[in-house]
Amino acid sequence: MKLICIGRNYTDHIEELENERPTDPVIFMKPDTAILLKKQPFFIPDFSDDVHHEVEVLVKIKKVGKYIEKKFANKYYDEISLGIDFTARDLQGSLKEKGLPWEKAKAFDGAAVIGSWISKKELGDVDNIDFHLEKNGEIVQEGNTRLMLWKIDELIEYVSKYFTLKIGDVIFTGTPAGVGAVKPEDILTGYISNKQFFSIKVK
Ligand code: ZN
């Protein structure tokens, strides 16, 4: 399975990193080895002094598809979760400057947190999901999927032009503003509405 990640999908986050507003979704991938194993802490890798949390809504693909039209995209997923796209911001900065791929900064072991899954039926409108991230009990990131530049169904249409989607693939749909560095002993907890989807200890 693969993790397909969307960058720059919320205006407020584009502004905080002073990135250009994209004309197409920004896409990158993480391998399955990036998934943080259940109940394991996140270890800050030794090649970075500035690892950031990016909380994101996740979509699990349940059907193989290619060239999926937006109007049929909702048939390709039933489950939603919340996760973290950990990013070595210092390393990403130097790679971006040189025009190099971001993988070393984004796809390293443990860089993908996947929370528990909930059915979209239980969740209601997928284009109106309220979510937030708490660091040590304080809210650091808040978002709602209605503020995405490209909504979930549009992302599925776009991504599937390039990559065949397979059962179990996960789409990370982008992060809202409030990204920031983590340090050892931080506790990161993610919520959709008031339901907790993950709790991670940083080491
Ligand atoms: Zn991200």
Short mmCIF file of C-alpha atoms and ligand atoms in Angstrom, two decimals:
data_model
loop_
_atom_site.label_atom_id
_atom_site.label_comp_id
_atom_site.label_asym_id
_atom_site.label_seq_id
_atom_site.Cartn_x
_atom_site.Cartn_y
_atom_site.Cartn_z
CA MET A 1 0.00 0.00 0.00
CA LYS A 2 1.03 3.59 -0.50
CA LEU A 3 0.47 6.87 1.28
CA ILE A 4 -0.38 9.71 -1.06
CA CYS A 5 0.04 13.10 0.52
CA ILE A 6 -1.32 16.45 -0.57
CA GLY A 7 0.64 19.61 0.13
CA ARG A 8 -0.62 23.19 0.28
CA ASN A 9 -4.32 22.39 0.45
CA TYR A 10 -5.31 25.04 3.02
CA THR A 11 -4.82 28.75 2.31
CA ASP A 12 -3.89 29.62 5.90
CA HIS A 13 -1.02 27.08 5.88
CA ILE A 14 0.24 28.27 2.46
CA GLU A 15 0.45 31.76 3.96
CA GLU A 16 2.27 30.70 7.12
CA LEU A 17 5.04 29.00 5.11
CA GLU A 18 4.99 31.81 2.51
CA ASN A 19 4.50 29.27 -0.24
CA GLU A 20 2.96 30.04 -3.60
CA ARG A 21 -0.68 29.13 -4.02
CA PRO A 22 -0.59 26.09 -6.33
CA THR A 23 -2.60 25.87 -9.54
CA ASP A 24 -2.75 22.06 -9.16
CA PRO A 25 -2.58 19.96 -5.99
CA VAL A 26 0.97 19.32 -4.74
CA ILE A 27 1.49 15.57 -4.38
CA PHE A 28 4.16 13.48 -2.72
CA MET A 29 4.26 9.95 -1.34
CA LYS A 30 5.45 8.10 1.69
CA PRO A 31 6.29 4.38 1.63
CA ASP A 32 4.55 2.00 4.04
CA THR A 33 7.72 1.93 6.16
CA ALA A 34 6.90 5.53 7.14
CA ILE A 35 3.87 4.38 9.14
CA LEU A 36 4.38 4.79 12.86
CA LEU A 37 3.53 1.46 14.45
CA LYS A 38 0.58 1.39 16.83
CA LYS A 39 1.37 2.35 20.42
CA GLN A 40 4.94 3.29 19.51
CA PRO A 41 6.41 6.70 20.35
CA PHE A 42 7.66 8.97 17.60
CA PHE A 43 11.45 9.28 17.75
CA ILE A 44 12.82 12.56 16.40
CA PRO A 45 15.36 11.48 13.76
CA ASP A 46 18.97 12.53 14.29
CA PHE A 47 19.16 14.29 10.90
CA SER A 48 16.75 17.03 11.90
CA ASP A 49 16.53 19.72 14.58
CA ASP A 50 13.15 20.97 13.44
CA VAL A 51 10.54 18.23 12.97
CA HIS A 52 7.06 19.68 12.57
CA HIS A 53 3.65 18.16 13.18
CA GLU A 54 1.09 18.51 10.38
CA VAL A 55 -2.33 17.19 11.36
CA GLU A 56 -4.36 15.93 8.39
CA VAL A 57 -7.63 14.19 7.59
CA LEU A 58 -7.02 10.75 6.07
CA VAL A 59 -9.03 8.80 3.52
CA LYS A 60 -8.73 5.03 3.10
CA ILE A 61 -9.27 3.71 -0.43
CA LYS A 62 -11.50 0.61 -0.58
CA LYS A 63 -11.61 -0.13 -4.31
CA VAL A 64 -9.09 -0.24 -7.15
CA GLY A 65 -9.46 2.72 -9.47
CA LYS A 66 -7.82 4.79 -12.18
CA TYR A 67 -9.19 7.95 -13.82
CA ILE A 68 -11.93 8.17 -11.20
CA GLU A 69 -14.39 10.94 -11.93
CA LYS A 70 -15.21 13.27 -9.07
CA LYS A 71 -18.87 12.30 -9.18
CA PHE A 72 -17.97 8.63 -8.54
CA ALA A 73 -15.13 9.30 -6.09
CA ASN A 74 -17.33 8.77 -3.02
CA LYS A 75 -17.70 5.08 -4.00
CA TYR A 76 -13.96 4.56 -3.49
CA TYR A 77 -13.83 5.23 0.26
CA ASP A 78 -15.87 4.48 3.34
CA GLU A 79 -13.48 5.33 6.13
CA ILE A 80 -11.92 8.52 7.41
CA SER A 81 -9.25 9.08 10.01
CA LEU A 82 -6.87 11.68 11.29
CA GLY A 83 -3.08 11.50 11.22
CA ILE A 84 0.17 13.40 11.23
CA ASP A 85 2.48 14.09 8.32
CA PHE A 86 5.72 14.58 10.29
CA THR A 87 8.08 16.83 8.37
CA ALA A 88 11.76 17.58 8.93
CA ARG A 89 11.27 21.26 8.10
CA ASP A 90 14.95 22.19 8.11
CA LEU A 91 15.80 19.40 5.69
CA GLN A 92 12.73 20.13 3.54
CA GLY A 93 13.82 23.78 3.35
CA SER A 94 17.26 22.92 2.01
CA LEU A 95 15.84 20.37 -0.45
CA LYS A 96 13.25 22.89 -1.69
CA GLU A 97 15.93 25.51 -2.15
CA LYS A 98 17.90 23.15 -4.37
CA GLY A 99 14.79 22.03 -6.24
CA LEU A 100 15.24 18.47 -4.98
CA PRO A 101 12.51 15.96 -4.00
CA TRP A 102 11.22 16.13 -0.41
CA GLU A 103 11.31 12.42 0.42
CA LYS A 104 14.13 12.55 2.95
CA ALA A 105 12.19 15.21 4.88
CA LYS A 106 8.78 13.57 4.66
CA ALA A 107 9.04 9.84 4.03
CA PHE A 108 11.41 8.67 6.76
CA ASP A 109 10.49 5.86 9.18
CA GLY A 110 7.74 6.89 11.58
CA ALA A 111 6.83 10.05 9.66
CA ALA A 112 3.22 8.97 9.07
CA VAL A 113 0.78 8.68 11.96
CA ILE A 114 -2.50 6.96 11.13
CA GLY A 115 -5.25 7.19 13.73
CA SER A 116 -8.27 4.96 14.22
CA TRP A 117 -10.83 4.81 11.42
CA ILE A 118 -14.45 5.91 11.44
CA SER A 119 -17.06 5.27 8.76
CA LYS A 120 -18.09 8.31 6.76
CA LYS A 121 -21.68 7.36 7.51
CA GLU A 122 -21.02 7.95 11.18
CA LEU A 123 -19.18 11.16 10.39
CA GLY A 124 -21.75 12.83 8.15
CA ASP A 125 -20.66 15.38 5.52
CA VAL A 126 -16.99 14.71 4.62
CA ASP A 127 -16.69 18.29 3.39
CA ASN A 128 -17.49 19.60 6.84
CA ILE A 129 -15.20 17.71 9.21
CA ASP A 130 -13.98 19.68 12.21
CA PHE A 131 -10.61 18.53 13.46
CA HIS A 132 -7.81 19.69 15.70
CA LEU A 133 -4.46 18.74 17.17
CA GLU A 134 -3.49 19.24 20.79
CA LYS A 135 0.10 19.41 21.97
CA ASN A 136 0.39 18.72 25.69
CA GLY A 137 -3.33 19.46 26.09
CA GLU A 138 -3.32 22.76 24.20
CA ILE A 139 -4.84 23.24 20.76
CA VAL A 140 -2.11 24.01 18.20
CA GLN A 141 -3.86 23.27 14.89
CA GLU A 142 -7.52 23.53 13.96
CA GLY A 143 -9.22 22.98 10.66
CA ASN A 144 -12.34 22.03 8.79
CA THR A 145 -12.36 20.13 5.49
CA ARG A 146 -14.65 22.77 3.94
CA LEU A 147 -11.54 25.04 3.91
CA MET A 148 -9.61 22.70 1.60
CA LEU A 149 -8.64 24.15 -1.79
CA TRP A 150 -9.35 20.70 -3.27
CA LYS A 151 -12.02 18.61 -1.54
CA ILE A 152 -11.68 14.87 -0.94
CA ASP A 153 -13.55 13.83 -4.11
CA GLU A 154 -11.57 16.28 -6.24
CA LEU A 155 -8.32 14.95 -4.79
CA ILE A 156 -9.31 11.38 -5.69
CA GLU A 157 -10.09 12.46 -9.24
CA TYR A 158 -6.78 14.30 -9.55
CA VAL A 159 -4.54 11.73 -7.88
CA SER A 160 -6.04 8.81 -9.82
CA LYS A 161 -5.06 10.40 -13.14
CA TYR A 162 -1.45 9.71 -12.21
CA PHE A 163 -1.56 6.74 -9.86
CA THR A 164 -3.80 3.70 -9.74
CA LEU A 165 -5.47 3.70 -6.35
CA LYS A 166 -5.48 0.34 -4.62
CA ILE A 167 -7.37 -1.10 -1.67
CA GLY A 168 -5.81 0.12 1.56
CA ASP A 169 -4.02 3.13 0.09
CA VAL A 170 -4.30 6.19 2.31
CA ILE A 171 -4.59 9.81 1.19
CA PHE A 172 -3.25 12.52 3.53
CA THR A 173 -5.34 15.52 2.53
CA GLY A 174 -3.12 18.41 3.67
CA THR A 175 -2.65 20.44 6.82
CA PRO A 176 -4.17 23.69 8.06
CA ALA A 177 -2.12 26.45 9.75
CA GLY A 178 -0.41 26.02 13.09
CA VAL A 179 2.35 23.57 12.17
CA GLY A 180 5.21 23.65 14.64
CA ALA A 181 8.22 21.85 16.04
CA VAL A 182 7.97 18.90 18.41
CA LYS A 183 10.36 18.08 21.23
CA PRO A 184 10.96 15.02 23.39
CA GLU A 185 8.18 14.32 25.90
CA ASP A 186 5.52 16.17 23.88
CA ILE A 187 2.18 14.41 23.67
CA LEU A 188 0.25 14.93 20.44
CA THR A 189 -3.44 14.07 20.38
CA GLY A 190 -5.69 14.37 17.36
CA TYR A 191 -9.46 14.89 17.38
CA ILE A 192 -12.30 14.92 14.91
CA SER A 193 -14.98 16.97 16.64
CA ASN A 194 -14.41 15.81 20.23
CA LYS A 195 -13.47 12.22 19.51
CA GLN A 196 -9.82 11.26 19.92
CA PHE A 197 -8.23 9.47 16.93
CA PHE A 198 -4.62 9.16 18.09
CA SER A 199 -2.29 10.00 20.95
CA ILE A 200 1.46 9.99 20.28
CA LYS A 201 4.38 10.49 22.59
CA VAL A 202 7.47 12.18 21.14
CA LYS A 203 10.93 10.94 22.12
ZN ZN B 1 1.30 17.59 5.02
#
